[in-house]
Short mmCIF file of C-alpha atoms in Angstrom, two decimals:
data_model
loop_
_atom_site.label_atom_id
_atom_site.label_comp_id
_atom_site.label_asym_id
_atom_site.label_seq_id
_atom_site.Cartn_x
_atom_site.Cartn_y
_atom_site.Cartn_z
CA UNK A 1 0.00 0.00 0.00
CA UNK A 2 2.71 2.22 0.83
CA UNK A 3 4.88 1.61 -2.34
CA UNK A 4 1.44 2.29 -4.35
CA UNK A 5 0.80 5.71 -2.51
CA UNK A 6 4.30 6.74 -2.86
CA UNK A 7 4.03 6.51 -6.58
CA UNK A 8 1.00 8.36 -7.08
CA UNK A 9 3.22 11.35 -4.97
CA UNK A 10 3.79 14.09 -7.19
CA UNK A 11 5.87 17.28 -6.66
CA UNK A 12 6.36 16.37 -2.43
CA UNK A 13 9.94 16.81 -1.70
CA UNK A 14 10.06 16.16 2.04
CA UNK A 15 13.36 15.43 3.55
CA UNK A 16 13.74 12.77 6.29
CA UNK A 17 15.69 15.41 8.46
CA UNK A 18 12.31 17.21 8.72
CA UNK A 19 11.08 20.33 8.49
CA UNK A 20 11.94 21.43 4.56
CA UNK A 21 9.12 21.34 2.46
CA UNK A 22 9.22 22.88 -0.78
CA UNK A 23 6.05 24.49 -1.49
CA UNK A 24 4.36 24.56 -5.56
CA UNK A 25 3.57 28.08 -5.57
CA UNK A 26 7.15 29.01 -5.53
CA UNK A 27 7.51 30.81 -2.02
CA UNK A 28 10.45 27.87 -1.57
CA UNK A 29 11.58 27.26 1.84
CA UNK A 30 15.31 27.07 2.69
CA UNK A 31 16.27 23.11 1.44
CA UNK A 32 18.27 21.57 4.46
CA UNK A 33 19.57 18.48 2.16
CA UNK A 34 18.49 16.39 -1.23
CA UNK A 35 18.78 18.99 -4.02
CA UNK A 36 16.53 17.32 -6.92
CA UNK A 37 17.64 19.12 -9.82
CA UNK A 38 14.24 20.37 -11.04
CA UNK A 39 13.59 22.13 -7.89
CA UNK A 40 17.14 24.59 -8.62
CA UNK A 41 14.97 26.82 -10.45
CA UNK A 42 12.70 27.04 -7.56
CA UNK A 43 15.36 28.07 -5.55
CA UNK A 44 16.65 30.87 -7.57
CA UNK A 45 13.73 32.35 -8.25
CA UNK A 46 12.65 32.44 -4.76
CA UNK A 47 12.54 35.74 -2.20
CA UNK A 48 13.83 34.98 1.63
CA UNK A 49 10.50 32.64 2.56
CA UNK A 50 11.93 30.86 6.02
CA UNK A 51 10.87 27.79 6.55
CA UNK A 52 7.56 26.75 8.20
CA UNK A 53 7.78 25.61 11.52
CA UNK A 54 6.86 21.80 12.18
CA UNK A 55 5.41 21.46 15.85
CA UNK A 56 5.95 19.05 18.22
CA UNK A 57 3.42 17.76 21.08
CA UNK A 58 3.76 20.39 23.66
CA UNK A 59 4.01 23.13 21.26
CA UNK A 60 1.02 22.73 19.99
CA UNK A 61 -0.62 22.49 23.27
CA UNK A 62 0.84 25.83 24.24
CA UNK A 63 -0.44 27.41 21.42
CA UNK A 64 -3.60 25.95 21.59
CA UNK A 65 -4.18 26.82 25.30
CA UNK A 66 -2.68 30.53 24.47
CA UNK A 67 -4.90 31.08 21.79
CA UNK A 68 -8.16 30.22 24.42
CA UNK A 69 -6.75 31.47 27.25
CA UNK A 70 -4.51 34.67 26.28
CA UNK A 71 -6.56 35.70 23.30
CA UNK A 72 -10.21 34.77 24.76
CA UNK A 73 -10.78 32.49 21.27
CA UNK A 74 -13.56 29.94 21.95
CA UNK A 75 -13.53 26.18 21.21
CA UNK A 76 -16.65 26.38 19.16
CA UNK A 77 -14.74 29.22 17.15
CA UNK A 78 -12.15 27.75 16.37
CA UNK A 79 -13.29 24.49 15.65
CA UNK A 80 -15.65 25.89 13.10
CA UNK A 81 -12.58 27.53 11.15
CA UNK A 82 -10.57 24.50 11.57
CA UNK A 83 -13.57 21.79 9.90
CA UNK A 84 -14.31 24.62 7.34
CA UNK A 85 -10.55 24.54 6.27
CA UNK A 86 -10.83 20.88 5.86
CA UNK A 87 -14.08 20.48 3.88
CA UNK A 88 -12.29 23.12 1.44
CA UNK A 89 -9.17 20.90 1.61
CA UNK A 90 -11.03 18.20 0.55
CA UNK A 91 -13.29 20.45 -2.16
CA UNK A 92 -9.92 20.99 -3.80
CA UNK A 93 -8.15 17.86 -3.93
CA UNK A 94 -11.64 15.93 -4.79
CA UNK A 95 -13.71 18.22 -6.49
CA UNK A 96 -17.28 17.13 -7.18
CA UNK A 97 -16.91 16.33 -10.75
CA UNK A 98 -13.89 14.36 -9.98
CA UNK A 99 -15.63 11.72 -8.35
CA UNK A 100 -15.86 8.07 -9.49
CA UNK A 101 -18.44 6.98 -7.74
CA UNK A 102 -21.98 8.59 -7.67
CA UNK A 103 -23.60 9.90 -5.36
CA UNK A 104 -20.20 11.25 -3.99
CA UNK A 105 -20.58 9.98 -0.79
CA UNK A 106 -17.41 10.42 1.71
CA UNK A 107 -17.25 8.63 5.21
CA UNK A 108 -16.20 11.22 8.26
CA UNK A 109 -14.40 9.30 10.97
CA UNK A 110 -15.16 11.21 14.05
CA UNK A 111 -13.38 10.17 17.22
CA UNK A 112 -13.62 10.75 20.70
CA UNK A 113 -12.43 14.35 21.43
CA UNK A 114 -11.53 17.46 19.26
CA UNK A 115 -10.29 15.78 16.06
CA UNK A 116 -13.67 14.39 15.86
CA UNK A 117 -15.75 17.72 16.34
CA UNK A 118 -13.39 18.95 13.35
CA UNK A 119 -14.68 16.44 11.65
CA UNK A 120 -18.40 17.29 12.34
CA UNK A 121 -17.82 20.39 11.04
CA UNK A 122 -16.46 19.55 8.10
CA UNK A 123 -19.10 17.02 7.52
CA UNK A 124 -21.54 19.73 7.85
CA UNK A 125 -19.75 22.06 4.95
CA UNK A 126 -19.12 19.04 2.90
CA UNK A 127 -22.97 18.72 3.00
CA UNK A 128 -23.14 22.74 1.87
CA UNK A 129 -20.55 21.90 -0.95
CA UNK A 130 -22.75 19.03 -2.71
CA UNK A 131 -20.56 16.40 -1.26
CA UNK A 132 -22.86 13.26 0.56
CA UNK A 133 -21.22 12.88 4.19
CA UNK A 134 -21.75 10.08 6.47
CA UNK A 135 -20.54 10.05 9.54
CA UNK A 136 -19.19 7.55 11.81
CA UNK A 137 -19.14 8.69 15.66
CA UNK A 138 -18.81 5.65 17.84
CA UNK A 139 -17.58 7.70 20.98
CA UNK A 140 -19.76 10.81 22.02
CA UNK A 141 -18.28 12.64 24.37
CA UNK A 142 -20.86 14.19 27.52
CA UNK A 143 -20.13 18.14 26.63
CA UNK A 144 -22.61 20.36 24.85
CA UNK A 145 -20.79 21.52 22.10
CA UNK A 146 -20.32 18.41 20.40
CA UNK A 147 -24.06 17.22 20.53
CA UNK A 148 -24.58 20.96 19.46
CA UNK A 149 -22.36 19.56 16.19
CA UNK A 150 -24.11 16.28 16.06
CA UNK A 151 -27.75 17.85 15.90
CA UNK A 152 -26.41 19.78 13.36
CA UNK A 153 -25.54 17.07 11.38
CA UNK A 154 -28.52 15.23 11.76
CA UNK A 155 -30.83 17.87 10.59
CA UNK A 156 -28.82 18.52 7.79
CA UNK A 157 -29.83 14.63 7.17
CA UNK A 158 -26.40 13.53 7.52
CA UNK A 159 -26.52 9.89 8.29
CA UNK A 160 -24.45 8.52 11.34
CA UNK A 161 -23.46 5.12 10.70
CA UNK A 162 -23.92 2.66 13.50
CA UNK A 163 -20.88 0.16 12.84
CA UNK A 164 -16.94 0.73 11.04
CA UNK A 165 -17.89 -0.55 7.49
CA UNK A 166 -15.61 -3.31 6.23
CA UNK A 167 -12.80 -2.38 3.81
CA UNK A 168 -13.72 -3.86 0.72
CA UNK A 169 -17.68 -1.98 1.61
CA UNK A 170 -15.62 1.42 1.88
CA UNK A 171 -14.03 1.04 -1.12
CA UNK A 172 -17.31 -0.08 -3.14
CA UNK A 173 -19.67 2.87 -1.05
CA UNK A 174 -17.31 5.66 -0.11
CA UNK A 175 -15.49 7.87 -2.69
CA UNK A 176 -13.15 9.09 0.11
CA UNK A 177 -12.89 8.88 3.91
CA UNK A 178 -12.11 11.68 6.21
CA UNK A 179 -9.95 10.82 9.21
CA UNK A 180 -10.99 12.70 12.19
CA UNK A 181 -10.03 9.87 14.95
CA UNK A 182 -7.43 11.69 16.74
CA UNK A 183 -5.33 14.73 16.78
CA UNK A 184 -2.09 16.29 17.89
CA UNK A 185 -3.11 15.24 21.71
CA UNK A 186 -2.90 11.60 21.02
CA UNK A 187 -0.76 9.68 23.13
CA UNK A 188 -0.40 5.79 24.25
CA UNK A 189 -2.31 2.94 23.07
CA UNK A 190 -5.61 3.03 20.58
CA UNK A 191 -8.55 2.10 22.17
CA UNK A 192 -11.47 -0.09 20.97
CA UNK A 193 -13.27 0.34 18.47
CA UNK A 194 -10.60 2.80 17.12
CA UNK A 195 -7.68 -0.07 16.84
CA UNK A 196 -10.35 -1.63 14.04
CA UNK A 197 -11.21 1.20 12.41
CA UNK A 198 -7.67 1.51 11.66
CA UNK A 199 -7.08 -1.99 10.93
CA UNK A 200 -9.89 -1.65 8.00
CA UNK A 201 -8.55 1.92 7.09
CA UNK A 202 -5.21 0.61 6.65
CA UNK A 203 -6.98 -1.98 3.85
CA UNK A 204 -9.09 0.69 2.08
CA UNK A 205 -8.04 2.11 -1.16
CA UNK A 206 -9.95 4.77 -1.63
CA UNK A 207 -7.64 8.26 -0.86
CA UNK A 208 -7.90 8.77 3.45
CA UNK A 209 -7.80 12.73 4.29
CA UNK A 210 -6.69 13.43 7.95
CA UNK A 211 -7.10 16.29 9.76
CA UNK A 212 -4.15 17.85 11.54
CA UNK A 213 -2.62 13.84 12.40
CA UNK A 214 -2.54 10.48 10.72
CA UNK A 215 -4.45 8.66 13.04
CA UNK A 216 -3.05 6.41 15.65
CA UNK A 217 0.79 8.18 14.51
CA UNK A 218 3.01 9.26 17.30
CA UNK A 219 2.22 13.61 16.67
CA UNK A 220 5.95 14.11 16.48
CA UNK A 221 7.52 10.75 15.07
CA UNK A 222 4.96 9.56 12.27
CA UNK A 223 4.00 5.70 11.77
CA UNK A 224 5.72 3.97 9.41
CA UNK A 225 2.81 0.72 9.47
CA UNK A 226 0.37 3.08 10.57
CA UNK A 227 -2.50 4.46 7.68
CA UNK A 228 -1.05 6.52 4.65
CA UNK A 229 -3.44 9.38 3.76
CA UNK A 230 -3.45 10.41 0.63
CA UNK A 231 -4.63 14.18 1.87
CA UNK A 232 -3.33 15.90 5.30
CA UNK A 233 -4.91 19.28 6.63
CA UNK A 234 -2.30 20.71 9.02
CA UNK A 235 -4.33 23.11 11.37
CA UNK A 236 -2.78 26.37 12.76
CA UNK A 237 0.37 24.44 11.64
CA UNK A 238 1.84 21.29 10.70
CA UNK A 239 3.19 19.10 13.57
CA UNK A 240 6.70 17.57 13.04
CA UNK A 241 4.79 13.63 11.98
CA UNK A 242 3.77 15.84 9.07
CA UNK A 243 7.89 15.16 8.02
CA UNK A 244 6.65 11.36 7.28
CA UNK A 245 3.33 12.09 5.39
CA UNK A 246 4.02 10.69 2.33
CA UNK A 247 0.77 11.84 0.42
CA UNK A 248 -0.47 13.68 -2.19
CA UNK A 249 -2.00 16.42 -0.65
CA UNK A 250 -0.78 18.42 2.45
CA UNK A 251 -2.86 21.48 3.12
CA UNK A 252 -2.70 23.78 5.83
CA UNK A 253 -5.81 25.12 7.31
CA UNK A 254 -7.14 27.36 10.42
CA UNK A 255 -6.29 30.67 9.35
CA UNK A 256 -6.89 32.29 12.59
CA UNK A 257 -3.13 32.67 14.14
CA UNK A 258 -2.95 36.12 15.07
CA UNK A 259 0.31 38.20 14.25
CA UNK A 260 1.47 38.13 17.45
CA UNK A 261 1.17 34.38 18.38
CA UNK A 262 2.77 33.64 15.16
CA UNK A 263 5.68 35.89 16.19
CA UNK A 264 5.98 34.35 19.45
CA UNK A 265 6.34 31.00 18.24
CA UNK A 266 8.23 31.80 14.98
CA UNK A 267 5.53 29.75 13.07
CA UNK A 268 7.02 31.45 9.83
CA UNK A 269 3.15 30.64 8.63
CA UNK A 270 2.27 31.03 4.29
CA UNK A 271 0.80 33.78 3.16
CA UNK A 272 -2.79 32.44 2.31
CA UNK A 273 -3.90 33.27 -0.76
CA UNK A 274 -6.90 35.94 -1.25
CA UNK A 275 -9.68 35.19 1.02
CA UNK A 276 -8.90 31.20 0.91
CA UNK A 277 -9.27 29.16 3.82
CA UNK A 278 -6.81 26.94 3.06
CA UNK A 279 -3.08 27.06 1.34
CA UNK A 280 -1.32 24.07 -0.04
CA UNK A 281 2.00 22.81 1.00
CA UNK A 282 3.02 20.79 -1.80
CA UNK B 1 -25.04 43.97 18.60
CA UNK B 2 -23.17 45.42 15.81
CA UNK B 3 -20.74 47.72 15.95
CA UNK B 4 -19.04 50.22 12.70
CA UNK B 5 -15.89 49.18 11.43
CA UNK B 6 -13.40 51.56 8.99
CA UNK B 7 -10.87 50.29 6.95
CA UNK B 8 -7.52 51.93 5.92
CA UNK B 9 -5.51 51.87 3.24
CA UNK B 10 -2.87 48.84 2.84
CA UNK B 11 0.65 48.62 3.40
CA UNK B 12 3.63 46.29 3.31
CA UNK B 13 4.66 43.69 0.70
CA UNK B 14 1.94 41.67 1.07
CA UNK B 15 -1.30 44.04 0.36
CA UNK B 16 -3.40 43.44 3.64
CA UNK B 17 -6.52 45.34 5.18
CA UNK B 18 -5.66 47.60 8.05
CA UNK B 19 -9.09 47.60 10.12
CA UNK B 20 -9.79 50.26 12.79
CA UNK B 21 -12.83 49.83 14.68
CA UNK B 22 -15.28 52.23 16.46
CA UNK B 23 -17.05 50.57 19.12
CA UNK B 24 -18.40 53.29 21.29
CA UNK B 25 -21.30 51.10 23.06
CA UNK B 26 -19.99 47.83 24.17
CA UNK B 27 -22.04 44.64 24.57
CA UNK B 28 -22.04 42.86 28.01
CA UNK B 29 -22.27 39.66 26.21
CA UNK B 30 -19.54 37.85 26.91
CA UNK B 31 -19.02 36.25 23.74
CA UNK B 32 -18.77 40.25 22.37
CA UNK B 33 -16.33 40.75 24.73
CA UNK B 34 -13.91 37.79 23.67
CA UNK B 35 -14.34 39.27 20.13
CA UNK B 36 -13.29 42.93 20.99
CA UNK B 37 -10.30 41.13 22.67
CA UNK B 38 -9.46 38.92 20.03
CA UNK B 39 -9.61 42.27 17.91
CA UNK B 40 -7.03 44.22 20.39
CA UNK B 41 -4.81 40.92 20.28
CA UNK B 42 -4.89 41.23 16.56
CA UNK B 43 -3.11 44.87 17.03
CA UNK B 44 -6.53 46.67 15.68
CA UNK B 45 -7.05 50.12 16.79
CA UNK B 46 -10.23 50.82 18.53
CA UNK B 47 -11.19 54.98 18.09
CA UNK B 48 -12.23 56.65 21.08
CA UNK B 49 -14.29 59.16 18.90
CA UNK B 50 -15.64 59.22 16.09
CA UNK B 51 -15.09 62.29 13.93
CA UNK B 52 -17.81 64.78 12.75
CA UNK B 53 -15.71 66.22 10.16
CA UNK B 54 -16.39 64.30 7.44
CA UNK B 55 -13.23 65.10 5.04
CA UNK B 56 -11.20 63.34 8.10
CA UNK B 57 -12.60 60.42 7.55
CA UNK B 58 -12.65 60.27 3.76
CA UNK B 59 -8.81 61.34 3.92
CA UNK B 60 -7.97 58.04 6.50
CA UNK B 61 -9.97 55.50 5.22
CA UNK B 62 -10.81 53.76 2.07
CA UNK B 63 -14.35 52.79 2.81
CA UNK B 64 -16.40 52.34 5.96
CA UNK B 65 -17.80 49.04 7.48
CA UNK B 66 -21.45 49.51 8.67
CA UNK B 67 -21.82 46.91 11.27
CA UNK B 68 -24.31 49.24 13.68
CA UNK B 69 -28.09 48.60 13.62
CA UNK B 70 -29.31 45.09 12.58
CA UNK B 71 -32.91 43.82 11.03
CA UNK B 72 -33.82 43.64 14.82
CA UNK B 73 -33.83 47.64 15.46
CA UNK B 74 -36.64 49.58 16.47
CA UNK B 75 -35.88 52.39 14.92
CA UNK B 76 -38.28 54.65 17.10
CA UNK B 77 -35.44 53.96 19.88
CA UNK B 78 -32.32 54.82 17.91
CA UNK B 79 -30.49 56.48 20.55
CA UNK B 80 -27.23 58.18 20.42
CA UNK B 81 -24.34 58.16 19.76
CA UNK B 82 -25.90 55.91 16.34
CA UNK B 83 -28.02 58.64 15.27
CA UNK B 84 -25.04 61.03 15.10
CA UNK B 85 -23.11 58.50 13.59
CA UNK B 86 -26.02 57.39 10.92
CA UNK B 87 -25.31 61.64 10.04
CA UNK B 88 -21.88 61.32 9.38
CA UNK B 89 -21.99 58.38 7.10
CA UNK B 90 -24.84 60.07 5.20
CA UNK B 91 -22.21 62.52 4.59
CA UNK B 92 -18.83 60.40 3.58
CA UNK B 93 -17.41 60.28 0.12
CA UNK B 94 -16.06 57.21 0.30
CA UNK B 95 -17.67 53.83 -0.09
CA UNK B 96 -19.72 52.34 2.65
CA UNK B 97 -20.34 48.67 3.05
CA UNK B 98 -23.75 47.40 5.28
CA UNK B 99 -23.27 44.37 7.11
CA UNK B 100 -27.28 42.44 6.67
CA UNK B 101 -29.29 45.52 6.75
CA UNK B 102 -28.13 48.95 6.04
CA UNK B 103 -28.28 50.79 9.67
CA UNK B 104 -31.16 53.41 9.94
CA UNK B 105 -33.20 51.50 7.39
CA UNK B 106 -36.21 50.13 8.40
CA UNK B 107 -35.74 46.28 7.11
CA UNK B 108 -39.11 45.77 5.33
CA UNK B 109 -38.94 49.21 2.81
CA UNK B 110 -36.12 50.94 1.71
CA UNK B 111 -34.68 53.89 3.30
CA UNK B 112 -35.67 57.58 1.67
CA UNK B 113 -33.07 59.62 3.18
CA UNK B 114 -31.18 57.16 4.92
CA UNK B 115 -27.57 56.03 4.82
CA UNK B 116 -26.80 55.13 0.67
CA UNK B 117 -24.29 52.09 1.31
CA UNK B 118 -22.51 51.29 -2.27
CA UNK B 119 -22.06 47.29 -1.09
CA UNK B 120 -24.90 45.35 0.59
CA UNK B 121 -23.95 42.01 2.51
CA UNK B 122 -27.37 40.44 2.98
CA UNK B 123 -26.58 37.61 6.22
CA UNK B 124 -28.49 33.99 5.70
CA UNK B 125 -30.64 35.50 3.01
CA UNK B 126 -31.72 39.05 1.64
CA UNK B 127 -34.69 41.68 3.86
CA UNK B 128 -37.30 42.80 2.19
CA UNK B 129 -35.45 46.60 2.27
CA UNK B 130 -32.98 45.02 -0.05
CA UNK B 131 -35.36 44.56 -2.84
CA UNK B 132 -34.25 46.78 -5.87
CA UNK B 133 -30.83 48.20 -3.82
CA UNK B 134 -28.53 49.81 -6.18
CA UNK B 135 -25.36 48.97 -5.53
CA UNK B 136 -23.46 45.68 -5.33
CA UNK B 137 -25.51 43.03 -3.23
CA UNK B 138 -23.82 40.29 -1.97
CA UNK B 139 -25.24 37.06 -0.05
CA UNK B 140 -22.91 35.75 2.59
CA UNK B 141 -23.74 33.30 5.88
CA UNK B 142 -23.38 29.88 4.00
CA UNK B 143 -24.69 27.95 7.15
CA UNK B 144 -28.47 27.28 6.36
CA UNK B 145 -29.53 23.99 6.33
CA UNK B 146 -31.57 22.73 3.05
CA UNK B 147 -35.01 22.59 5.78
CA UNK B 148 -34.87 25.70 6.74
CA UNK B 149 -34.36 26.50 3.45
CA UNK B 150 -37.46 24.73 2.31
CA UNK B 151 -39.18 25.93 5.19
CA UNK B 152 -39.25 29.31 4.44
CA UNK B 153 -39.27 29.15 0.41
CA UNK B 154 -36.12 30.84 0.77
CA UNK B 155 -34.68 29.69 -3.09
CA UNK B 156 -31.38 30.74 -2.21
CA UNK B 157 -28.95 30.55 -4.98
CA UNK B 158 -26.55 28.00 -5.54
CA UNK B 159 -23.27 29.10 -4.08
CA UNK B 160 -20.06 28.19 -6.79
CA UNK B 161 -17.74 25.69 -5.49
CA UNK B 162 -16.36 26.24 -1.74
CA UNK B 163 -16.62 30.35 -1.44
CA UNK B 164 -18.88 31.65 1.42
CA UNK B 165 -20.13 34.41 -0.86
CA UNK B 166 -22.15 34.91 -3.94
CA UNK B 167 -23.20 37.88 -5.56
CA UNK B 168 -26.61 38.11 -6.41
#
């Protein structure tokens, strides 16, 4: 599966040594190692872009608490922005009329804390964009804002599956499937039903878009036997397993990091383009 | 709640919006008050005043956000400082943008003598004072879902691919 997914990479350049990845809109970053001759002419031509910073676990935990605590952002906020930057992610490396399979139906993935509400949201806006969501949510947990997300779902007549669909069902239903199990706060072992739902994703063949992590990867060291999405949405900004993802498609979404907190933490963030939610890495 | 907004004019490599906001009555929502701080985190000014003399204003800004009076205003209690303000902007030369409904309209008929906004953004779908507006009239607040929708006859139009805005 890997060997298949690294072929259908085009134009990623990641080096193993992390945190150099050279971007296709020609804002290069500074290459730490591997010069591939095509990509010269991207450096030339580029200005002084520094490289964007790849987090690590705690990092993004500071930054996270800092942007509720210091600058009085709210989960629900946030949250929207972040699953709004993903269902564009997805709009743009799936569009609509790309779609093999019809109606274009897309499984969300929703797991048990804030990875998952991202994924309600995006479900939601994936409904808006013509896309046909379903959602898997196995573990709810007891706060208001995500049954707020889940009611919102349902009466958008989103349907919430009751049971992980086996692979070879995925593949023959779903045109995609949107990882939303767990996030940059994952730590330890998977638990039930998760460790299957990653044992069937890991079958699938039909692309996998995660938001912010791979699930079940280590946030800062990757997973080398772990899935291989074909799409990753980086939120606020990429975390160092992002220096493994081997995928097509690496977007970074959540355009909400003030100046300041992007000083701070020298996140040396892309200029977005326009009004878009979203701006791809690679 | 709304409050006005003002933009200024752009600087820097990278062509950006430099917002300054006038906020003279503030909500004691809480959720209003995270957003004025998120605003002051984000290094925008908030005026203390908000200048009479109208050729101040058209020198410092290139167009005016009009986030004051909503669909929900009784416009028999328009108190100040909003109907001092609603003067001013009758008087600016430069462009004026209404946020849902333009403030000191009433939102079923449209305004004789009131504020003459060049951009309308009509929120979750268009008031009945929008009907035959002049200028450019855009439809933002993407959000609805289809039974509401259906509900209320809205017939929204389709909006293209992923953008939050259409302009009708």
């Amino acid at each position: 599966m890997l060997g298949v997914r690294a072929l259908f990479g085009i134009g990623l350049l990641v080096t193993s040594r992390g945190g150099s990845v050279l971007t296709h809109t020609g804002a290069c970053a500074r290459v730490a190692s591997n010069i591939y001759s095509k990509d010269l002419a991207h450096r030339q031509a580029c200005t002084m872009a520094n490289t964007i910073k790849y987090l690590g676990q705690e990092e993004a935990q500071h930054i996270d608490e800092e942007l509720f605590n210091e600058y009085s952002f709210s989960v629900d906020q946030l949250m929207e922005l972040a699953g709004l930057s993903c269902a564009t992610a997805v709009s743009k490396g799936y569009p609509l009329q790309s779609l093999l399979k019809s109606p274009p139906r897309v499984l969300v993935i929703c797991g048990p804390g804030n990875n998952g509400g991202d994924g309600l949201v995006c479900a939601r806006h994936l409904k808006l964009f013509g896309y046909e969501p379903s959602v898997l949510y196995p573990k709810r947990p007891n706060k208001q804002l995500f049954q707020n997300l889940t009611t919102q779902c349902e009466k958008m007549d989103i349907s919430f599956l009751t049971e992980m669909p086996e692979a070879d069902v995925v593949d023959e239903v779903y045109n995609l499937v949107v990882d939303a199990i767990f996030g940059f706060s994952f730590k330890g072992a998977v638990r039930e039903p998760f460790g299957d739902i990653l044992s069937q994703l890991k079958k699938t063949t039909v692309p996998i878009a995660s938001v912010d992590i791979p699930s079940g990867w280590d946030v800062e060291k990757g997973c080398p036997d772990g899935i291989q999405p074909d799409m990753l949405i980086s939120l606020t900004a990429p975390k160092k397993a992002a220096n493994h993802f081997k995928g097509r498609y690496h977007f970074l979404g959540g355009r909400f990091v003030p100046p300041a907190l992007e000083k701070k933490y020298q996140l040396n963030l892309p200029q977005y383009p326009g009004t878009d939610c979203v701006y791809q890495l690679n | 709640m709304n409050l006005p907004g003002n933009l200024s004019r752009p600087y820097g490599p990278y062509p950006e919006y430099e917002p300054t906001i006038f906020y003279p009555k503030r909500s004691p929502q809480s959720l209003h008050q995270d957003f004025t701080v998120q605003c002051e985190k984000m290094d925008i000014p908030f005026l203390s005043y908000l200048p009479t003399e109208v050729q101040l204003l058209n020198d410092a800004y290139n167009l005016v956000i009009d986030a004051i009076l909503g669909p929900e205003t009784d416009l028999k209690e328009v108190k100040e400082p909003y109907a001092g303000m609603l003067v001013t902007l009758k008087q600016v030369k430069i462009p004026i943008v209404s946020v849902d409904v333009p403030s000191g309209w009433d939102v079923d008929e449209p305004a004789k003598d009131g504020i003459n906004p060049e951009v309308l953004i009509s929120l979750t779908a268009p008031k009945k004072c929008a009907t035959g507006f002049s200028g450019k009239h855009f439809l933002a607040g993407r959000f609805l879902p289809y039974d509401i929708q259906k509900k209320y006859e809205l017939n929204l139009p389709e909006f293209p691919g992923t953008e939050c805005v259409i302009e009708l």
